[in-house]
Coordinates of C-alpha atoms in Angstrom, one line a residue:
M1 CA -2.2 -23.4 81.1
I2 CA -4.2 -25.2 83.7
W3 CA -7.4 -24.9 81.5
L4 CA -5.5 -26.7 78.9
Q5 CA -4.6 -29.6 81.0
W6 CA -8.1 -29.9 82.2
L7 CA -9.3 -29.9 78.7
L8 CA -6.8 -32.7 77.6
L9 CA -7.9 -34.7 80.7
A10 CA -11.5 -34.4 79.8
A11 CA -10.8 -35.4 76.2
A12 CA -8.8 -38.4 77.3
L13 CA -11.7 -39.5 79.7
F14 CA -14.0 -39.1 77.0
A15 CA -12.1 -41.2 74.6
A16 CA -11.7 -43.8 77.1
A17 CA -15.4 -43.8 77.9
S18 CA -16.1 -44.1 74.2
V19 CA -13.7 -47.0 73.8
F20 CA -15.4 -48.8 76.6
A21 CA -18.9 -48.1 75.2
L22 CA -17.9 -49.6 71.8
W23 CA -16.4 -52.7 73.6
S24 CA -19.3 -53.2 75.8
Y25 CA -21.8 -52.7 73.0
G26 CA -19.8 -55.5 71.0
R27 CA -20.0 -57.8 74.1
F28 CA -23.6 -57.1 74.3
A29 CA -24.3 -57.7 70.6
R30 CA -22.8 -61.0 70.4
K31 CA -24.9 -62.3 73.3
A32 CA -28.2 -60.5 72.3
R33 CA -28.3 -61.4 68.6
G34 CA -31.3 -63.5 67.7
P35 CA -31.2 -67.0 66.1
E36 CA -30.5 -67.2 62.5
S37 CA -33.3 -67.6 60.0
H38 CA -33.4 -67.5 56.2
S39 CA -35.8 -66.7 53.5
I40 CA -38.5 -69.2 52.6
P41 CA -37.9 -70.2 48.9
S42 CA -40.7 -69.5 46.4
G43 CA -43.1 -72.4 45.7
D44 CA -45.6 -73.3 43.1
G45 CA -49.0 -73.2 44.8
A46 CA -49.5 -69.9 46.5
P47 CA -51.3 -66.9 44.7
L48 CA -48.1 -65.0 43.9
D49 CA -46.5 -68.3 42.7
L50 CA -49.4 -68.7 40.2
A51 CA -49.6 -65.0 39.2
I52 CA -46.0 -64.1 39.1
G53 CA -44.7 -67.5 38.3
A54 CA -46.6 -67.5 34.9
L55 CA -45.0 -64.3 34.0
E56 CA -41.5 -65.6 34.9
A57 CA -42.2 -68.6 32.9
A58 CA -42.8 -66.6 29.7
F59 CA -39.5 -64.8 30.3
P60 CA -37.1 -67.3 31.8
D61 CA -34.0 -65.9 33.5
Q62 CA -35.1 -62.4 33.1
T63 CA -36.0 -59.9 35.7
G64 CA -39.3 -58.0 35.5
A65 CA -39.4 -54.4 36.8
A66 CA -42.2 -51.9 37.0
L67 CA -41.6 -48.3 37.9
I68 CA -43.7 -47.0 40.7
L69 CA -43.9 -43.1 40.6
D70 CA -47.3 -42.5 42.0
N71 CA -47.4 -42.4 45.8
R72 CA -50.8 -44.1 46.1
S73 CA -49.8 -46.8 43.6
A74 CA -46.7 -47.5 45.9
F75 CA -49.0 -48.0 49.0
R76 CA -51.4 -50.1 46.9
D77 CA -48.8 -52.5 45.7
R78 CA -47.5 -52.9 49.3
L79 CA -51.1 -53.6 50.5
H80 CA -51.8 -56.1 47.7
S81 CA -48.5 -58.1 48.3
I82 CA -49.4 -58.4 52.0
R83 CA -52.8 -59.8 51.2
A84 CA -51.4 -62.1 48.4
A85 CA -48.6 -63.6 50.6
Q86 CA -48.9 -67.0 52.0
R87 CA -45.4 -67.9 53.4
S88 CA -43.2 -64.9 54.2
L89 CA -43.1 -61.2 54.3
D90 CA -39.4 -59.7 54.8
M91 CA -39.2 -55.8 55.3
L92 CA -36.0 -53.9 55.5
Y93 CA -36.5 -50.0 56.2
Y94 CA -34.7 -46.9 57.4
I95 CA -38.1 -45.5 58.5
W96 CA -41.5 -46.9 59.4
R97 CA -43.6 -44.1 60.8
D98 CA -46.3 -44.6 63.2
D99 CA -48.8 -42.7 61.3
L100 CA -51.9 -43.5 59.3
S101 CA -50.3 -45.5 56.4
G102 CA -47.8 -47.1 58.6
R103 CA -50.5 -48.3 60.9
L104 CA -52.7 -49.6 58.2
L105 CA -49.9 -51.6 56.9
V106 CA -49.0 -53.0 60.4
R107 CA -52.8 -54.1 60.6
E108 CA -52.3 -55.9 57.5
L109 CA -49.1 -57.6 58.7
L110 CA -51.0 -58.9 61.8
A111 CA -53.8 -60.3 59.6
A112 CA -51.0 -62.1 57.4
A113 CA -49.5 -63.4 60.5
D114 CA -52.8 -64.7 61.6
R115 CA -53.0 -66.9 58.5
G116 CA -49.5 -68.4 59.0
V117 CA -47.2 -66.0 57.0
R118 CA -44.0 -65.5 58.7
V119 CA -43.0 -61.8 59.1
R120 CA -39.6 -60.3 59.6
V121 CA -39.2 -56.6 60.0
L122 CA -35.6 -55.1 60.3
L123 CA -35.7 -51.3 61.1
D124 CA -32.7 -48.9 61.4
D125 CA -32.7 -47.7 64.9
V126 CA -32.2 -44.0 64.3
N127 CA -35.9 -43.2 63.5
T128 CA -37.2 -46.0 65.8
L129 CA -35.6 -44.8 69.0
G130 CA -38.4 -43.3 71.2
F131 CA -41.2 -45.2 69.5
D132 CA -40.6 -48.8 70.9
P133 CA -44.1 -49.3 72.2
S134 CA -45.5 -49.3 68.6
Y135 CA -42.9 -51.7 67.3
L136 CA -43.3 -53.9 70.4
G137 CA -47.1 -54.1 69.7
L138 CA -46.1 -55.7 66.2
N139 CA -43.5 -57.8 67.7
G140 CA -46.0 -59.3 70.1
H141 CA -47.6 -61.5 67.6
P142 CA -46.0 -65.0 67.7
G143 CA -45.4 -65.0 63.9
I144 CA -43.8 -61.7 63.7
E145 CA -40.3 -60.6 64.7
V146 CA -39.0 -56.9 64.8
R147 CA -35.2 -56.4 64.9
L148 CA -33.2 -53.1 65.1
F149 CA -30.2 -52.5 63.2
N150 CA -27.2 -50.9 65.1
P151 CA -29.3 -49.9 68.1
V152 CA -28.7 -47.9 71.1
T153 CA -29.1 -50.1 74.3
A154 CA -30.3 -47.4 76.7
R155 CA -34.0 -47.1 75.6
R156 CA -35.9 -46.4 78.8
S157 CA -34.4 -43.1 80.0
A158 CA -33.8 -40.1 77.7
V159 CA -30.9 -38.9 79.9
R160 CA -29.1 -42.3 79.6
R161 CA -30.1 -42.6 75.9
G162 CA -28.4 -39.2 75.3
M163 CA -25.3 -40.3 77.0
A164 CA -25.2 -43.6 75.2
L165 CA -25.5 -41.7 71.8
L166 CA -22.9 -39.3 72.7
L167 CA -20.4 -42.1 73.7
A168 CA -21.3 -44.2 70.7
L169 CA -21.5 -41.6 68.1
V170 CA -18.8 -43.1 66.0
R171 CA -20.8 -46.4 65.7
Y172 CA -24.3 -44.8 65.8
N173 CA -23.5 -42.4 63.0
R174 CA -23.5 -45.4 60.6
R175 CA -27.1 -46.2 59.4
M176 CA -29.0 -48.7 57.5
H177 CA -30.6 -46.7 54.8
C178 CA -32.0 -49.6 52.6
K179 CA -35.6 -49.9 51.6
A180 CA -36.6 -53.4 50.7
W181 CA -39.9 -55.3 50.7
I182 CA -40.3 -58.8 49.8
A183 CA -43.3 -61.1 49.6
D184 CA -43.1 -64.9 49.4
S185 CA -39.7 -64.7 47.7
R186 CA -41.6 -63.9 44.6
L187 CA -42.1 -60.2 44.5
A188 CA -40.0 -57.2 46.0
I189 CA -40.3 -53.5 46.0
I190 CA -37.0 -51.6 46.1
G191 CA -36.4 -47.9 45.8
G192 CA -36.4 -44.6 47.7
R193 CA -39.5 -44.7 49.8
N194 CA -39.7 -45.4 53.5
I195 CA -43.0 -46.3 55.2
G196 CA -45.1 -43.2 56.1
D197 CA -47.7 -40.8 54.9
V198 CA -45.6 -38.4 53.1
Y199 CA -44.5 -41.2 50.9
F200 CA -48.0 -42.5 50.1
D201 CA -50.0 -39.3 50.1
A202 CA -52.1 -40.7 53.0
T203 CA -52.5 -37.3 54.7
R204 CA -51.4 -33.8 54.0
S205 CA -49.6 -31.9 56.8
R206 CA -48.3 -28.3 57.2
R207 CA -45.2 -29.7 59.0
R208 CA -44.2 -32.3 56.4
R209 CA -43.8 -32.2 52.7
S210 CA -45.2 -34.8 50.4
C211 CA -42.3 -36.7 48.7
R212 CA -41.8 -37.3 45.1
D213 CA -40.1 -40.7 45.0
A214 CA -39.5 -43.7 42.9
D215 CA -39.6 -47.6 43.5
L216 CA -39.2 -50.7 41.3
L217 CA -41.8 -53.5 41.7
L218 CA -39.7 -56.5 40.7
A219 CA -40.1 -60.2 39.9
G220 CA -37.6 -63.0 38.8
P221 CA -33.9 -63.3 39.8
V222 CA -33.4 -60.0 41.4
V223 CA -36.0 -61.0 43.9
R224 CA -33.9 -64.0 45.1
R225 CA -30.8 -61.8 45.2
A226 CA -32.8 -59.3 47.4
A227 CA -33.9 -62.1 49.7
K228 CA -30.4 -63.1 50.1
V229 CA -29.3 -59.6 51.0
F230 CA -32.2 -59.4 53.5
D231 CA -30.8 -62.6 55.1
D232 CA -27.3 -61.2 55.4
Y233 CA -28.6 -58.1 57.3
W234 CA -31.2 -60.2 59.5
N235 CA -28.4 -62.6 60.5
S236 CA -25.7 -60.0 61.0
G237 CA -24.4 -59.1 64.4
M238 CA -25.9 -55.7 64.1
A239 CA -29.6 -56.8 64.0
I240 CA -30.8 -57.2 67.6
P241 CA -34.4 -58.4 68.3
I242 CA -36.3 -55.5 69.9
G243 CA -37.6 -57.8 72.7
V244 CA -34.1 -58.0 74.2
F245 CA -34.5 -54.5 75.4
W246 CA -37.9 -55.0 76.8
S247 CA -37.7 -58.5 78.5
D248 CA -40.3 -57.5 81.1
H249 CA -42.6 -56.1 78.6
K250 CA -46.1 -57.6 78.4
S251 CA -47.7 -57.1 75.0
D252 CA -51.4 -56.8 74.9
L253 CA -52.1 -57.9 71.4
A254 CA -55.8 -57.6 71.7
D255 CA -55.6 -54.0 72.9
Y256 CA -53.1 -53.3 70.0
R257 CA -55.5 -54.6 67.5
R258 CA -58.4 -52.7 68.8
Q259 CA -56.3 -49.5 68.4
L260 CA -55.5 -50.5 64.8
D261 CA -59.1 -51.3 64.1
E262 CA -60.1 -48.0 65.3
I263 CA -57.7 -46.3 63.1
A264 CA -58.8 -48.3 60.1
R265 CA -62.4 -47.3 60.8
S266 CA -61.6 -43.5 61.2
P267 CA -62.8 -41.1 58.4
P268 CA -59.3 -40.3 57.3
A269 CA -58.5 -44.0 56.8
Q270 CA -61.8 -44.7 55.1
T271 CA -61.4 -41.7 52.7
Y272 CA -57.6 -42.8 51.9
L273 CA -58.6 -46.5 51.4
K274 CA -61.6 -45.4 49.2
S275 CA -59.2 -43.2 47.0
L276 CA -57.1 -46.4 46.3
G277 CA -60.1 -48.3 45.2
D278 CA -59.6 -50.7 48.0
S279 CA -62.2 -53.5 48.3
A280 CA -60.3 -55.9 50.7
E281 CA -59.3 -58.2 47.9
A282 CA -58.6 -61.9 48.6
A283 CA -55.1 -63.4 48.0
D284 CA -55.9 -64.6 44.5
A285 CA -57.4 -61.2 43.5
A286 CA -54.5 -59.1 45.0
A287 CA -51.8 -61.4 43.5
Q288 CA -53.5 -61.0 40.1
R289 CA -53.6 -57.2 40.5
L290 CA -49.8 -57.2 41.1
A291 CA -49.3 -59.4 38.0
E292 CA -51.2 -56.9 35.8
R293 CA -48.7 -54.1 36.7
P294 CA -46.6 -53.0 33.6
F295 CA -43.5 -55.2 34.1
H296 CA -40.5 -54.7 31.7
W297 CA -38.4 -57.9 31.4
S298 CA -34.7 -58.1 30.5
P299 CA -31.8 -60.3 31.6
G300 CA -29.6 -57.4 32.4
A301 CA -31.2 -56.1 35.5
R302 CA -29.2 -56.6 38.6
L303 CA -29.5 -55.7 42.3
V304 CA -26.6 -53.8 43.9
A305 CA -26.2 -53.5 47.8
D306 CA -23.9 -52.6 50.4
P307 CA -23.0 -55.4 52.8
P308 CA -24.1 -55.0 56.3
E309 CA -20.4 -54.8 57.6
K310 CA -20.2 -51.3 55.8
A311 CA -21.9 -50.1 59.1
Q312 CA -18.8 -51.2 60.7
G313 CA -16.4 -49.5 58.2
S314 CA -15.3 -52.6 56.7
G315 CA -15.6 -54.5 53.4
R316 CA -15.0 -51.5 51.2
D317 CA -14.2 -53.3 48.2
S318 CA -17.9 -54.6 48.0
W319 CA -19.6 -51.2 48.8
M320 CA -22.1 -49.9 46.2
P321 CA -19.9 -47.2 44.7
A322 CA -17.7 -50.0 43.4
A323 CA -20.7 -51.1 41.2
L324 CA -22.2 -47.7 40.4
Q325 CA -19.1 -45.8 39.4
P326 CA -18.2 -47.9 36.4
V327 CA -21.8 -47.4 35.0
L328 CA -21.5 -43.6 35.4
A329 CA -17.9 -43.4 34.1
G330 CA -19.0 -45.4 31.0
A331 CA -21.4 -42.7 29.8
E332 CA -20.6 -41.6 26.2
H333 CA -23.4 -39.1 25.6
D334 CA -25.6 -38.0 28.7
V335 CA -26.2 -38.6 32.2
A336 CA -29.3 -37.4 34.2
L337 CA -29.1 -37.6 37.9
I338 CA -31.9 -37.3 40.4
T339 CA -30.9 -37.0 44.1
P340 CA -32.6 -35.2 47.1
Y341 CA -29.3 -34.6 48.7
L342 CA -26.2 -33.6 46.6
V343 CA -22.8 -33.5 48.5
P344 CA -20.6 -35.1 45.9
G345 CA -17.3 -34.5 47.8
R346 CA -13.9 -34.9 46.1
E347 CA -14.8 -38.3 44.5
G348 CA -18.2 -37.4 43.1
M349 CA -17.0 -34.1 41.7
A350 CA -14.1 -36.0 40.0
V351 CA -16.7 -38.3 38.3
L352 CA -19.2 -35.5 37.3
T353 CA -16.8 -33.0 36.1
G354 CA -14.7 -35.7 34.3
L355 CA -17.8 -36.7 32.4
A356 CA -18.4 -33.1 31.4
A357 CA -14.8 -32.6 30.4
R358 CA -15.2 -35.6 27.9
G359 CA -18.1 -34.0 26.3
V360 CA -20.9 -35.9 28.0
K361 CA -24.0 -33.8 28.9
V362 CA -24.5 -34.0 32.6
S363 CA -27.7 -32.8 34.2
V364 CA -28.5 -32.8 37.8
L365 CA -31.7 -32.4 39.8
T366 CA -31.8 -32.0 43.6
N367 CA -33.9 -29.9 46.1
A368 CA -34.1 -26.3 46.4
L369 CA -33.5 -24.8 49.8
S370 CA -37.1 -23.8 50.0
A371 CA -38.1 -27.5 49.4
T372 CA -35.5 -29.6 51.3
N373 CA -36.1 -31.1 54.6
Q374 CA -32.4 -31.1 55.4
I375 CA -31.1 -27.6 55.7
F376 CA -27.7 -28.7 56.9
V377 CA -27.1 -31.0 53.9
H378 CA -28.2 -28.2 51.6
G379 CA -25.6 -26.0 53.2
A380 CA -22.8 -28.7 52.3
Y381 CA -24.3 -28.7 48.9
R382 CA -24.2 -25.0 48.1
R383 CA -20.3 -25.3 48.2
Y384 CA -20.4 -27.3 45.0
R385 CA -22.9 -25.5 42.8
R386 CA -20.4 -23.1 41.4
G387 CA -17.9 -26.0 40.6
L388 CA -20.6 -27.9 38.9
L389 CA -21.9 -25.1 36.7
G390 CA -18.4 -23.8 35.9
A391 CA -17.7 -27.4 34.5
G392 CA -20.6 -27.2 32.2
I393 CA -23.0 -29.3 34.2
A394 CA -26.7 -28.4 34.2
V395 CA -28.1 -27.9 37.8
H396 CA -31.9 -27.9 38.5
E397 CA -33.4 -27.2 41.9
F398 CA -36.8 -28.9 42.6
A399 CA -39.2 -26.6 44.2
P400 CA -43.0 -27.1 42.9
P401 CA -45.4 -24.7 44.4
S402 CA -48.0 -26.2 46.7
K403 CA -51.0 -27.7 44.8
D404 CA -53.2 -26.4 47.6
K405 CA -53.4 -22.6 47.1
S406 CA -56.0 -22.2 49.9
S407 CA -53.5 -23.2 52.8
R408 CA -50.2 -23.0 54.2
R409 CA -49.3 -26.6 53.3
K410 CA -46.0 -27.2 51.9
G411 CA -45.4 -28.4 48.3
E412 CA -43.6 -31.5 47.4
M413 CA -40.1 -32.4 48.3
L414 CA -37.9 -34.6 45.8
H415 CA -37.0 -37.8 47.5
A416 CA -36.2 -40.1 44.5
K417 CA -32.8 -41.4 43.9
A418 CA -32.1 -42.5 40.4
F419 CA -30.0 -41.8 37.3
V420 CA -30.0 -42.5 33.5
V421 CA -26.9 -43.1 31.4
D422 CA -27.0 -42.8 27.6
G423 CA -30.6 -43.7 27.6
R424 CA -29.5 -47.4 27.9
L425 CA -28.9 -47.9 31.7
G426 CA -30.7 -46.7 34.7
F427 CA -30.6 -46.8 38.5
V428 CA -33.4 -46.6 41.0
G429 CA -32.6 -47.1 44.8
S430 CA -31.9 -45.7 48.2
F431 CA -28.5 -44.1 47.3
N432 CA -28.2 -40.4 47.6
F433 CA -25.3 -38.7 45.8
D434 CA -23.8 -37.5 49.1
L435 CA -20.9 -38.5 51.4
R436 CA -23.3 -40.2 53.8
S437 CA -24.4 -42.8 51.2
L438 CA -20.9 -43.2 50.1
F439 CA -19.0 -43.7 53.3
L440 CA -21.3 -44.2 56.2
N441 CA -25.0 -45.5 55.4
T442 CA -25.7 -48.9 53.9
E443 CA -27.7 -48.6 50.7
M444 CA -29.4 -50.7 47.9
G445 CA -30.8 -50.4 44.4
V446 CA -31.4 -51.9 41.1
I447 CA -29.7 -51.3 37.8
V448 CA -32.1 -51.7 34.9
D449 CA -31.6 -51.8 31.1
H450 CA -35.0 -52.1 29.5
P451 CA -35.7 -49.4 27.0
S452 CA -39.3 -48.7 28.0
L453 CA -38.1 -48.4 31.7
I454 CA -35.3 -46.1 30.8
A455 CA -37.7 -44.0 28.7
A456 CA -40.0 -43.7 31.9
L457 CA -37.2 -42.6 34.0
E458 CA -36.2 -40.1 31.4
A459 CA -39.7 -38.6 31.2
E460 CA -39.8 -38.3 35.0
F461 CA -36.5 -36.3 34.9
A462 CA -37.9 -34.1 32.0
R463 CA -41.1 -33.5 34.1
A464 CA -39.4 -32.7 37.3
T465 CA -36.9 -30.2 35.7
A466 CA -39.5 -28.4 33.7
A467 CA -40.1 -24.7 34.7
A468 CA -43.3 -25.6 36.5
E469 CA -41.4 -27.8 38.8
S470 CA -37.8 -26.6 39.3
W471 CA -35.4 -23.6 38.9
E472 CA -32.5 -23.9 36.7
L473 CA -29.2 -22.3 38.0
T474 CA -26.9 -20.3 35.9
L475 CA -23.5 -18.7 36.3
P476 CA -23.6 -15.4 34.3
S477 CA -20.2 -14.4 35.6
P478 CA -17.5 -16.2 37.8
G479 CA -18.9 -16.4 41.4
T480 CA -22.4 -15.0 40.5
L481 CA -25.1 -17.4 40.8
R482 CA -28.8 -16.8 39.4
W483 CA -31.9 -18.8 39.4
R484 CA -34.1 -19.1 36.4
R485 CA -37.6 -20.3 36.0
G486 CA -39.7 -19.6 32.9
G487 CA -39.7 -15.8 32.8
A488 CA -38.7 -15.4 36.5
S489 CA -35.3 -15.0 38.0
A490 CA -33.6 -14.8 41.4
A491 CA -30.3 -13.7 42.7
R492 CA -30.5 -15.8 45.9
D493 CA -32.2 -19.0 47.0
P494 CA -35.9 -18.5 45.8
N495 CA -38.7 -18.6 48.3
A496 CA -36.4 -19.5 51.3
N497 CA -36.5 -17.2 54.3
A498 CA -33.7 -15.4 55.9
W499 CA -33.4 -18.2 58.7
R500 CA -32.9 -21.0 56.1
R501 CA -30.5 -19.1 54.1
G502 CA -28.6 -18.1 57.2
V503 CA -28.2 -21.6 58.4
S504 CA -27.3 -22.9 55.0
W505 CA -24.7 -20.4 54.6
V506 CA -23.0 -21.2 58.0
I507 CA -23.2 -24.9 57.5
G508 CA -21.5 -24.3 54.0
H509 CA -18.4 -22.9 55.7
L510 CA -18.0 -25.7 58.3
P511 CA -15.8 -28.9 57.7
I512 CA -18.5 -31.3 58.5
H513 CA -19.7 -32.3 55.0
R514 CA -18.7 -35.9 55.3
W515 CA -21.2 -36.5 58.2
L516 CA -24.1 -34.8 56.5

């Protein structure tokens, strides 16, 4: 039994070290947090004030929302908003990749800061860790500040970083998954897209799939609410200035600009910008291009967001499910749900199967095993398929073939997070229908009610669940799954190799679904 004593001793020492790590981080965060700052209110003389303000005047006290489904339009709208901004740009992102599109937008942010725009960028640390030099380059401009949400403090040594992650796993497992882009407190982009090539069709890669996603371009009262949410995160004790970790770092802003300029002049960048119809619009022209987007105005649109303290496990009464569940539970006829990762858990299954039991037609779209970038999450999802089908819920798995038949490049992956209820209410945001979004990650999104906007979401669901894009799951007999697509059928996950199927099967039998 000596081995058991040693095991208990090791567990006790690890627990004590973890408690000390949490205590020491809290002490560090209280000292390291940056000074408070707040959103700059909208005015009446800047290009976005004139262009968007004119629209708001025609629809007082209403929110305008335009659905952004096309990836290149999603990049173009962000590009135009930077060029049109005169006062402030506030960005809240889970991922900002240091790739072609990410660098092109950084270059534009530097240009905006040069003309006096205040830029605040808050990034979740889980995808920032290890790439600090790029973000330090951006932070080197006096008009730009980069902060990291819930960061690991050991950033210079891989070994120390690994130890810190292990000891702080309870804290570090909670992430900021929000995506928000706010220009001059006049315009916002909120939805499922992170910043990176796969979200904007900037480059094609064999390693990464292009993402099918959805954002909303917003004007009106929802933008002011989004600005308030951004301030809550920015001024929380969990947002730490990146410079705190690199006090001895000397930024060479001129060299960083040269690197970005070289990238902007490169053939891939020029080809991409040309495909956007980019002509380096002046602020007035960029603002007008945004104002010409197809906004749908209604008084009922509202932003829903988790408070930053959810990342500490507190404030549960104000978490997003408290706002979303009544919308779903109020369905009378049909619900169409789009989520790249589907791990409903006991609570989600109760909602979905309860709707089906009341006679509501429930249809779900998620990624197929061959398309997903998260095999572990798919392993958790596989445990729910039979229960969903048995309750009468239609399940579709997204797996469009590659558009490039001449190469081994991968096809699209579903990354949009949205739902429609009874053809009258819809949601677009960052919230996946999984246990991470429910309990661990902070999320945000917008509930909309304009008929044209709802119709566009329904059309996207119909397109993505068509046979050309997805497999429909069936349950011909208890316990027997089959996939159907047009005239084709399969008895196991279609187009997924043995390794993917094996990993998915193993994960499906482990009690770790809450953390996936």
